[in-house]
Amino acid sequence: MGKVYVFDHPLIQHKLTYIRDVKTGTKEFRELVDEVSTLMAFEITRDLPLQDIEVQTPVQQASAKVLAGKKLGVVPILRAGLGMVDGILKLIPAAKVGHIGLYRDPKTLTPVEYYVKLPSDIEERDFILVDPMLATGGSAVEAVNSLKKRGANSIRFMCLIAAPEGVEVLQEAHPDVDIYIAALDEKLNEKGYIVPGLGDAGDRLYGTK
Ligand code: PRP
Ligand code: URA
């Protein structure tokens, strides 16, 4: 079963509160999502492998650590996942970025795939799949299916807010995928929105309705 990690760092929780606030406008919402994504990227990269190198300090020769150069891939689920990418790349600028386009059919709530473009060396990369919202779980499950179908074998899912229903669906469908979230909310409402959530992430990021 995939593990669930809640990043409850005070800075993340503080910024998430203003992301949730209906009074927060598009510009500030986008900036806050970017900042929280950077903070979450800091947490999710804690286990990156290191290697020893020799470095000459002004005082003497020393053995020191650098990243071992593991190949990473960041894959936003379009559209809302795009809002998290730049914040993550601030910390891991060498990561390749793939894109998976999915939208939820408003009536059935099932995901419809409309675009996929991924780095060529998929099998060798560790992927971080990102989307601000894990609601019914349909979009995340479909995006992981899409990555696996093309050869990905190391995938983590990172989002801002998850509903318990979505976590369960993703864990059931993909027990090998760990889930990293800033908050686990109460439930879904009858329209499939997360309660209390933040509303429609894509619309709030891009000022659409
Ligand atoms: C939102 C969100 C997720 C999906 C989550 O996207 O960004 O991708 O819904 O819902 P689920 O867990 O029930 O599948 P949406 O379909 O609104 O598309 P958008 O990003 O283009 O606005
Ligand atoms: N997608 C969103 O953007 N918000 C929700 O609450 C659920 C799905």
Short mmCIF file of C-alpha atoms in Angstrom, two decimals, residues 34 41 87 99 123 162 167 203:
data_model
loop_
_atom_site.label_atom_id
_atom_site.label_comp_id
_atom_site.label_asym_id
_atom_site.label_seq_id
_atom_site.Cartn_x
_atom_site.Cartn_y
_atom_site.Cartn_z
CA ASP A 34 4.37 28.51 -6.35
CA ALA A 41 9.78 20.07 -3.14
CA GLY A 87 8.16 26.29 -7.69
CA HIS A 99 2.97 16.97 -19.33
CA GLU A 123 12.40 3.95 -17.44
CA ALA A 162 -6.46 15.52 -0.86
CA VAL A 167 -6.32 8.85 -1.35
CA ASP A 203 -9.97 28.44 -12.31
#
